[in-house]
CSV table of C-alpha atoms in Angstrom, one decimal:
chain,number,residue,atom,x,y,z
A,74,MET,CA,43.4,-3.8,-31.8
A,75,CYS,CA,40.6,-2.0,-33.4
A,76,TRP,CA,37.2,-1.5,-32.2
A,77,LEU,CA,33.8,-0.5,-33.1
A,78,PRO,CA,31.4,1.5,-30.9
A,79,ASN,CA,27.7,1.5,-31.7
A,80,VAL,CA,25.7,3.9,-29.7
A,81,HIS,CA,21.8,4.9,-29.5
A,82,CYS,CA,19.5,7.2,-27.5
A,83,ASP,CA,15.8,6.4,-27.2
A,84,VAL,CA,13.4,9.0,-26.2
A,85,LEU,CA,9.9,8.8,-24.7
A,86,ALA,CA,7.2,11.3,-24.7
A,87,ALA,CA,5.4,9.6,-21.8
A,88,ALA,CA,7.6,8.3,-19.2
A,89,SER,CA,8.2,4.5,-18.8
A,90,ALA,CA,6.8,2.5,-15.7
A,91,LEU,CA,10.3,3.4,-13.9
A,92,GLY,CA,9.9,7.1,-14.9
A,93,ASN,CA,12.5,7.0,-17.4
A,94,SER,CA,12.2,9.2,-20.3
A,95,VAL,CA,15.4,9.1,-22.2
A,96,ALA,CA,17.9,6.0,-22.1
A,97,ILE,CA,21.4,5.3,-24.1
A,98,GLY,CA,22.7,2.2,-25.3
A,99,VAL,CA,26.4,1.7,-26.2
A,100,ILE,CA,28.5,-1.4,-27.1
A,101,LEU,CA,32.0,-2.0,-28.3
A,102,ARG,CA,33.0,-4.9,-30.4
A,103,GLU,CA,36.2,-6.1,-32.1
A,104,GLU,CA,37.0,-6.7,-35.5
A,105,HIS,CA,35.6,-10.2,-35.4
A,106,GLY,CA,32.1,-8.8,-34.0
A,107,LYS,CA,32.6,-10.0,-30.5
A,108,LYS,CA,31.3,-7.8,-27.7
A,109,VAL,CA,34.2,-6.4,-25.4
A,110,TRP,CA,32.1,-3.6,-23.4
A,111,GLY,CA,29.1,-2.3,-23.1
A,112,ALA,CA,26.7,0.0,-21.2
A,113,HIS,CA,23.0,1.1,-21.0
A,114,GLY,CA,20.5,3.0,-19.0
A,115,PRO,CA,18.8,5.9,-18.3
A,116,MET,CA,19.9,9.6,-18.8
A,117,ASN,CA,16.6,11.6,-18.0
A,118,HIS,CA,18.4,14.8,-17.0
A,119,LEU,CA,19.8,15.1,-20.6
A,120,THR,CA,18.7,15.8,-24.1
A,121,GLU,CA,19.0,12.9,-26.8
A,122,GLU,CA,22.0,14.6,-28.3
A,123,GLN,CA,23.8,15.1,-24.9
A,124,ALA,CA,23.1,11.6,-24.1
A,125,ILE,CA,24.7,10.2,-27.1
A,126,MET,CA,27.8,12.2,-26.7
A,127,ALA,CA,28.0,10.8,-23.2
A,128,GLY,CA,27.7,7.6,-24.6
A,129,ILE,CA,30.4,8.0,-26.9
A,130,GLN,CA,32.7,9.6,-24.3
A,131,ALA,CA,32.2,6.5,-22.1
A,132,ALA,CA,33.4,4.3,-24.8
A,133,LEU,CA,36.2,6.4,-25.5
A,134,VAL,CA,37.3,6.6,-22.0
A,135,HIS,CA,37.1,2.7,-21.8
A,136,ALA,CA,39.1,2.1,-25.0
A,137,LYS,CA,41.7,4.4,-23.6
A,138,GLU,CA,42.2,2.6,-20.5
A,139,LYS,CA,42.3,-0.6,-22.7
A,140,LYS,CA,44.6,1.1,-24.8
A,141,TRP,CA,42.6,0.2,-27.8
A,142,ASP,CA,42.6,2.0,-31.3
A,143,LEU,CA,39.9,4.0,-32.4
A,144,VAL,CA,38.5,3.1,-35.7
A,145,LEU,CA,34.7,3.9,-36.5
A,146,ILE,CA,32.1,5.1,-34.5
A,147,GLU,CA,28.7,4.3,-35.8
A,148,THR,CA,25.3,6.2,-35.0
A,149,THR,CA,21.9,6.6,-36.2
A,150,ASN,CA,21.6,10.3,-35.0
A,151,ARG,CA,22.1,12.4,-38.1
A,152,ASP,CA,22.8,15.7,-36.2
A,153,ILE,CA,25.5,14.2,-34.1
A,154,PHE,CA,27.2,13.0,-37.1
A,155,ASP,CA,27.1,16.2,-39.0
A,156,LEU,CA,28.6,18.3,-35.7
A,157,ILE,CA,31.4,15.5,-35.1
A,158,SER,CA,32.6,15.0,-38.8
A,159,ASP,CA,32.4,18.8,-39.7
A,160,GLN,CA,32.9,20.7,-36.9
A,161,ASP,CA,34.1,23.7,-38.5
A,162,GLN,CA,31.1,23.9,-40.8
A,163,PHE,CA,28.4,24.1,-38.1
A,164,ILE,CA,27.9,26.2,-34.9
A,165,ILE,CA,27.9,23.7,-31.9
A,166,PRO,CA,24.7,24.3,-30.0
A,167,GLU,CA,25.7,25.8,-26.5
A,168,GLU,CA,24.3,22.9,-24.6
A,169,LEU,CA,26.9,20.5,-26.4
A,170,LEU,CA,29.7,22.9,-26.1
A,171,GLU,CA,31.0,20.9,-22.8
A,172,ALA,CA,30.4,17.5,-24.3
A,173,PHE,CA,32.4,18.5,-27.8
A,174,ARG,CA,35.4,20.2,-25.6
A,175,VAL,CA,36.1,16.8,-23.7
A,176,PHE,CA,35.5,14.6,-26.7
A,177,ASN,CA,38.3,17.0,-28.3
A,178,SER,CA,40.4,16.8,-25.9
A,179,LEU,CA,40.6,13.4,-25.6
A,180,HIS,CA,41.3,12.6,-29.2
A,181,ALA,CA,43.8,15.4,-29.3
A,182,ASN,CA,45.7,14.2,-26.1
A,183,HIS,CA,45.5,10.4,-26.5
A,184,HIS,CA,45.6,10.0,-30.5
A,185,VAL,CA,47.0,13.0,-32.3
A,186,LEU,CA,49.7,13.3,-30.6
A,187,ALA,CA,50.7,9.5,-30.0
A,188,GLN,CA,53.6,8.1,-32.0
A,189,ALA,CA,51.6,6.1,-34.3
A,190,PRO,CA,48.3,8.5,-34.7
A,191,ALA,CA,44.9,6.5,-35.2
A,192,SER,CA,42.4,7.8,-37.4
A,193,ARG,CA,39.0,8.8,-36.0
A,194,LYS,CA,36.2,8.2,-38.4
A,195,ILE,CA,32.4,8.2,-37.7
A,196,SER,CA,29.7,6.9,-39.7
A,197,LEU,CA,25.8,7.2,-40.0
A,198,ILE,CA,23.9,3.7,-40.2
A,199,PRO,CA,20.3,2.9,-40.6
A,200,ASP,CA,18.2,1.7,-37.5
A,201,HIS,CA,18.2,-2.2,-38.7
A,202,MET,CA,22.2,-2.2,-38.6
A,203,ASN,CA,22.0,-0.4,-35.2
A,204,TYR,CA,19.6,-3.0,-33.4
A,205,VAL,CA,21.9,-3.9,-30.9
A,206,ALA,CA,22.6,-0.6,-29.5
A,207,VAL,CA,19.0,0.1,-29.7
A,208,TYR,CA,17.7,-3.2,-27.7
A,209,LEU,CA,20.4,-2.0,-25.0
A,210,ALA,CA,19.1,1.6,-24.9
A,211,ASP,CA,15.2,-0.2,-24.9
A,212,TYR,CA,16.1,-2.7,-22.1
A,213,GLY,CA,17.4,0.3,-19.8
A,214,LEU,CA,14.8,2.2,-20.7
A,215,HIS,CA,12.5,-0.4,-19.1
A,216,HIS,CA,14.5,-2.3,-16.5
A,217,LEU,CA,17.0,0.1,-15.2
A,218,SER,CA,17.1,3.3,-12.8
A,219,GLU,CA,20.8,4.1,-13.1
A,220,PHE,CA,23.6,4.0,-16.1
A,221,VAL,CA,25.3,0.9,-15.7
A,222,GLU,CA,28.4,-1.2,-17.5
A,223,MET,CA,28.4,-4.5,-19.0
A,224,PRO,CA,32.2,-5.5,-19.0
A,225,GLY,CA,33.5,-8.3,-21.4
A,226,ASP,CA,31.0,-10.6,-22.8
A,227,ALA,CA,28.2,-9.9,-20.0
A,228,SER,CA,24.7,-10.1,-21.6
A,229,VAL,CA,21.4,-9.1,-20.5
A,230,GLY,CA,17.8,-10.3,-22.0
A,231,ASN,CA,18.2,-11.4,-25.9
A,232,LEU,CA,21.2,-9.6,-26.1
A,233,GLN,CA,23.3,-12.6,-27.3
A,234,PHE,CA,21.2,-13.7,-29.6
A,235,LEU,CA,20.9,-10.3,-31.2
A,236,LEU,CA,24.9,-10.6,-31.4
A,237,ASN,CA,24.7,-13.8,-32.9
A,238,GLN,CA,22.2,-12.6,-35.4
A,239,ASP,CA,24.3,-9.6,-36.6
A,240,MET,CA,27.4,-12.0,-37.1
A,241,GLY,CA,24.9,-14.4,-39.3
A,242,LEU,CA,25.0,-17.2,-36.4
A,243,VAL,CA,21.6,-18.1,-36.6
A,244,PHE,CA,19.1,-19.3,-38.5
A,245,ALA,CA,16.6,-17.4,-40.8
A,246,ASP,CA,13.5,-19.0,-39.5
A,247,PRO,CA,13.4,-18.0,-36.0
A,248,GLY,CA,11.0,-21.2,-35.0
A,249,PHE,CA,14.0,-23.2,-36.0
A,250,GLU,CA,16.4,-24.6,-33.2
A,251,MET,CA,19.1,-27.1,-33.3
A,252,VAL,CA,18.9,-29.6,-30.4
A,253,GLN,CA,21.5,-31.8,-29.0
A,254,HIS,CA,21.7,-35.3,-30.6
A,255,MET,CA,21.2,-38.0,-27.8
A,256,GLY,CA,21.3,-41.0,-29.9
A,257,LEU,CA,18.9,-43.6,-30.5
A,258,GLY,CA,19.3,-46.1,-27.9
A,259,GLU,CA,16.7,-46.5,-25.0
A,260,VAL,CA,17.3,-44.9,-22.0
A,261,ASP,CA,18.5,-47.2,-19.1
A,262,ASN,CA,16.9,-46.8,-15.6
A,263,ALA,CA,18.8,-45.7,-13.0
A,264,GLU,CA,19.2,-47.8,-9.9
A,265,PRO,CA,16.1,-47.8,-7.2
A,266,PRO,CA,16.6,-45.4,-4.4
A,267,PRO,CA,17.7,-47.1,-1.1
A,268,ARG,CA,14.9,-47.9,1.4
A,269,PRO,CA,14.5,-45.2,4.2
A,270,LEU,CA,15.4,-46.7,7.5
A,271,THR,CA,13.1,-47.8,9.9
A,272,ARG,CA,12.7,-45.8,13.2
A,273,LYS,CA,11.4,-48.8,15.1
A,274,ARG,CA,13.2,-50.9,17.6
A,275,LYS,CA,13.7,-54.5,16.3
A,276,HIS,CA,15.9,-56.1,19.2
A,277,GLY,CA,15.4,-56.4,22.7
A,278,VAL,CA,16.3,-53.8,25.4
A,279,LEU,CA,18.4,-54.1,28.6
A,280,CYS,CA,16.3,-53.9,31.8
A,281,GLU,CA,18.0,-51.2,33.8
A,282,GLU,CA,16.8,-53.0,37.4
A,283,CYS,CA,17.4,-56.5,36.8
A,284,GLY,CA,19.8,-56.5,34.1
A,285,SER,CA,18.2,-58.9,31.7
A,286,VAL,CA,17.3,-58.7,27.9
A,287,MET,CA,13.4,-58.5,27.5
A,288,GLY,CA,11.3,-57.3,24.8
A,289,LYS,CA,9.9,-53.8,24.9
A,290,GLN,CA,6.3,-53.6,25.9
A,291,PRO,CA,4.0,-51.3,24.0
A,292,SER,CA,2.3,-48.6,25.8
A,293,THR,CA,-1.4,-48.7,26.3
A,294,ARG,CA,-1.8,-44.9,27.4
A,295,VAL,CA,-2.8,-42.5,24.6
A,296,SER,CA,-0.4,-39.6,24.2
A,297,PRO,CA,-2.1,-36.5,25.3
A,298,PHE,CA,-0.6,-34.7,22.3
A,299,LEU,CA,-2.6,-36.8,19.9
A,300,ASP,CA,-5.8,-35.9,21.4
A,301,PRO,CA,-7.2,-33.4,18.9
A,302,PHE,CA,-9.2,-31.6,21.8
A,303,MET,CA,-6.5,-30.9,24.1
A,304,PRO,CA,-5.8,-27.1,24.4
A,305,SER,CA,-2.1,-27.8,24.1
A,306,ARG,CA,-2.7,-28.7,20.5
A,307,ALA,CA,-4.9,-25.8,20.0
A,308,PHE,CA,-2.6,-23.2,21.3
A,309,LYS,CA,0.6,-25.0,19.6
A,310,GLY,CA,3.2,-22.8,18.4
A,311,LYS,CA,5.1,-19.8,19.5
A,312,ASN,CA,2.0,-17.2,18.2
A,313,THR,CA,-0.4,-16.4,21.2
A,314,GLY,CA,-2.2,-13.3,19.5
A,315,TYR,CA,-0.5,-10.8,21.3
A,316,GLU,CA,2.4,-9.8,19.5
A,317,SER,CA,0.9,-6.5,18.4
A,318,PHE,CA,0.3,-5.4,21.7
A,319,ALA,CA,2.6,-2.9,23.7
A,320,PHE,CA,2.6,-5.1,26.7
A,321,TYR,CA,4.0,-8.2,25.1
A,322,ASP,CA,7.8,-8.5,25.5
A,323,ASN,CA,8.8,-12.4,23.8
A,324,GLY,CA,6.0,-14.2,25.8
A,325,VAL,CA,6.1,-12.1,29.0
A,326,LEU,CA,4.6,-8.6,30.2
A,327,SER,CA,6.8,-6.1,29.9
A,328,GLN,CA,8.4,-4.5,32.9
A,329,SER,CA,6.5,-1.4,32.6
A,330,VAL,CA,3.0,-2.9,32.9
A,331,ILE,CA,4.2,-5.0,35.8
A,332,VAL,CA,4.9,-1.8,37.6
A,333,ALA,CA,1.7,-0.4,36.8
A,334,LEU,CA,-0.2,-3.4,38.3
A,335,GLU,CA,1.8,-3.8,41.5
A,336,SER,CA,1.2,0.1,42.1
A,337,GLY,CA,-2.6,-0.6,41.8
A,338,ALA,CA,-3.1,2.5,39.3
A,339,LEU,CA,-5.4,0.4,37.5
A,340,LEU,CA,-8.0,-0.7,39.9
A,341,ARG,CA,-9.9,2.1,39.1
A,342,PHE,CA,-10.7,0.7,36.0
A,343,SER,CA,-11.6,-2.9,36.9
A,344,PRO,CA,-11.2,-5.0,39.9
A,345,ALA,CA,-9.6,-7.5,37.6
A,346,PHE,CA,-6.3,-5.9,37.7
A,347,GLY,CA,-6.0,-7.0,41.2
A,348,GLU,CA,-6.4,-10.5,40.9
A,349,THR,CA,-3.7,-13.1,41.3
A,350,GLU,CA,-4.3,-14.6,37.7
A,351,LEU,CA,-4.5,-11.8,35.3
A,352,ASN,CA,-6.7,-12.8,32.7
A,353,LEU,CA,-6.0,-10.5,29.4
A,354,GLU,CA,-9.7,-11.2,27.7
A,355,ALA,CA,-11.7,-10.0,30.8
A,356,HIS,CA,-14.2,-7.6,29.7
A,357,VAL,CA,-13.6,-4.2,31.6
A,358,LYS,CA,-16.4,-1.9,30.1
A,359,ASN,CA,-18.1,-1.0,26.6
A,360,GLY,CA,-16.4,-3.8,24.6
A,361,LEU,CA,-12.8,-3.0,26.1
A,362,CYS,CA,-10.9,-5.8,27.7
A,363,VAL,CA,-8.1,-5.9,30.3
A,364,LYS,CA,-5.7,-6.5,27.3
A,365,HIS,CA,-6.8,-3.0,25.7
A,366,ILE,CA,-6.4,-1.5,29.1
A,367,LEU,CA,-3.1,-2.9,29.3
A,368,HIS,CA,-1.8,-1.9,25.8
A,369,HIS,CA,-2.7,1.9,26.2
A,370,ALA,CA,-1.1,1.6,29.6
A,371,CYS,CA,2.3,0.9,28.2
A,372,LEU,CA,2.3,3.4,25.4
A,373,GLY,CA,1.1,5.8,28.3
A,374,THR,CA,-2.2,6.7,26.1
A,375,LEU,CA,-4.7,6.2,29.2
A,376,GLY,CA,-6.6,9.4,29.0
A,377,LEU,CA,-7.8,8.4,25.3
A,378,LEU,CA,-9.7,5.4,27.1
A,379,GLU,CA,-11.1,7.3,30.2
A,380,TYR,CA,-14.1,8.6,28.3
A,381,MET,CA,-14.6,5.4,26.7
A,382,LEU,CA,-15.0,3.7,29.7
A,383,GLU,CA,-17.9,6.4,30.9
A,384,ASP,CA,-21.3,4.8,30.2
A,385,SER,CA,-23.0,7.8,29.0
A,386,PHE,CA,-26.5,6.1,29.0
A,387,ASP,CA,-26.8,6.0,33.0
A,388,HIS,CA,-30.3,7.4,34.0
A,389,VAL,CA,-30.7,8.3,37.4
A,390,LEU,CA,-34.5,8.5,38.9
A,391,ALA,CA,-35.9,11.7,40.3
A,392,GLY,CA,-36.3,9.7,43.8
A,393,GLU,CA,-32.5,9.1,44.5
A,394,TYR,CA,-31.9,12.7,44.8
A,395,GLY,CA,-34.8,13.2,47.3
A,396,ILE,CA,-37.1,15.1,45.2
A,397,GLU,CA,-40.9,14.9,45.9
A,398,LEU,CA,-43.2,14.6,42.8
A,399,MET,CA,-46.5,16.4,42.9
A,400,PRO,CA,-49.9,14.5,42.6
A,401,PHE,CA,-51.4,15.4,39.0
A,402,ASP,CA,-54.6,16.6,40.6
A,403,GLN,CA,-52.5,19.2,42.5
A,404,VAL,CA,-51.0,20.1,39.0
A,405,GLU,CA,-54.1,20.6,37.3
A,406,ALA,CA,-55.6,23.2,39.7
A,407,ALA,CA,-52.0,24.7,39.9
A,408,MET,CA,-52.5,25.5,36.0
A,409,ASP,CA,-56.2,26.3,36.1
A,410,PHE,CA,-57.1,23.5,34.2
A,411,GLY,CA,-60.7,23.3,36.0
A,412,ASP,CA,-62.8,26.0,34.3
A,413,ALA,CA,-61.6,25.4,30.8
A,414,VAL,CA,-64.2,23.9,28.0
A,415,VAL,CA,-62.5,22.5,24.8
A,416,PRO,CA,-64.2,23.0,21.8
A,417,VAL,CA,-65.5,19.9,20.0
A,418,LEU,CA,-66.5,19.0,16.2
A,419,ASP,CA,-70.2,18.0,15.2
A,420,GLU,CA,-71.3,14.9,13.1
A,421,SER,CA,-70.2,16.6,10.0
A,422,GLY,CA,-66.9,17.1,11.3
A,423,LEU,CA,-66.7,20.6,9.8
A,424,GLY,CA,-68.7,22.8,11.9
A,425,VAL,CA,-67.4,24.1,15.5
A,426,ASN,CA,-70.1,24.9,18.1
A,427,ALA,CA,-68.9,25.2,21.5
A,428,LEU,CA,-67.7,28.4,23.9
A,429,PHE,CA,-64.7,28.6,25.3
A,430,SER,CA,-65.4,30.5,28.5
A,431,VAL,CA,-62.5,32.7,30.1
A,432,GLY,CA,-63.6,34.0,33.5
A,433,ASP,CA,-67.0,35.8,32.7
A,434,ALA,CA,-66.5,36.4,29.1
A,435,VAL,CA,-68.0,34.6,26.3
A,436,VAL,CA,-66.5,34.4,22.8
A,437,PRO,CA,-68.4,34.4,19.7
A,438,VAL,CA,-67.8,31.0,17.6
A,439,LEU,CA,-68.4,30.5,13.6
A,440,ASP,CA,-71.7,28.1,13.0
A,441,ASP,CA,-71.4,25.4,10.2
A,442,THR,CA,-71.6,27.6,7.4
A,443,GLY,CA,-68.5,29.4,8.4
A,444,LEU,CA,-70.1,32.9,7.4
A,445,ASP,CA,-73.1,33.9,9.8
A,446,VAL,CA,-72.1,35.2,13.2
A,447,ASN,CA,-74.7,34.6,16.1
A,448,ALA,CA,-73.5,34.7,19.5
A,449,LEU,CA,-73.8,36.6,22.6
A,450,LEU,CA,-71.2,38.6,24.4
A,451,SER,CA,-71.5,38.9,27.9
A,452,VAL,CA,-69.3,41.3,30.1
A,453,GLY,CA,-69.8,40.9,33.8
A,454,ALA,CA,-72.8,39.2,35.1
A,455,ASP,CA,-75.6,41.7,34.8
A,456,ALA,CA,-75.1,42.9,31.2
A,457,VAL,CA,-76.4,41.2,27.8
A,458,LYS,CA,-76.4,42.4,24.8
A,459,ALA,CA,-78.2,40.9,21.6
A,460,VAL,CA,-76.0,41.1,18.5
A,461,SER,CA,-77.9,41.2,15.3
A,462,GLU,CA,-77.1,39.1,12.3
A,463,THR,CA,-74.1,39.9,10.1
A,464,ARG,CA,-73.2,38.5,6.9
A,465,VAL,CA,-69.3,38.5,6.3
A,466,PHE,CA,-67.8,38.3,2.8
A,467,ASN,CA,-64.2,37.1,2.1
A,468,PRO,CA,-62.9,38.7,-1.1
């Protein structure tokens, strides 16, 4: 059986959304063009030439397992074409030595030494003749994270359409499509669906007390489950809003919280922890409720809440500590405010005409002009000296 492997490698300068930059696509077809095997996916750790040789090697190994004869390898990479066809004429790059070593070993061991040796050929084809392998490489580059195998006639995306197009089994106009002939007759309606069974009882019921058959009397009492204002309907369901708290254990309090409540260790936070019916929404202090204290008690992080429960704005009056305040007149006398004369402004609001006495000394003060000084300086009670007019120049 002859087979034709097509191989192509896609390399992106910028990685795709999945982080792929190098991807390979390989497809094996029989002599009639039918797909018999394929593989595609990223090979980010390899160069373009290494990825192409890896794809060719994968196809060769699969053909050897199926005992198929190699006829033609088709690729669009000229460097690989030259190296494989004329290995004795070119120096094989160091990074491709191992790939060519296993490639030649497989051919020598399973084709040249066979009883009916098969010829090995490689062809260089243009891109438009290799678009099936190009599509596989591009699909693996943008949709896969590993190099995967497609055995048999397995297909992905538009691969089957491209295979049919390669064999001439589609129309040239992409908008033209053949549909199944449904005939020209009218469509007969199917039988209507059966009516659903009623859930109302239409026959009499047997009275358990008297044993007679009597009609069932309708109830005049409104069911509480139909009342929209009943709390049971407002809280219907299993979600109670406490699933995210650590003390919640499938509808009941956890064992660690029960032990903490029974020990009385939580009473220092609030008396609510000692009540018979525990109110989880009861306020403790500073916006924290009982549920928050229980949550941190179960986690062992109550130390983080102690500073939050302390009120930093507690103001205690001085009288509570027994401190007596001094009257204002005694404070004024103790600070010698009785002999002070405070200078005042005159009517113009600019000049200052006042005397500030400190003991027996009189300090001179400027007049309205701010230049002439005319004051008396008294030192003691008997000494008086006149000060002549003095003009001050400010440079």
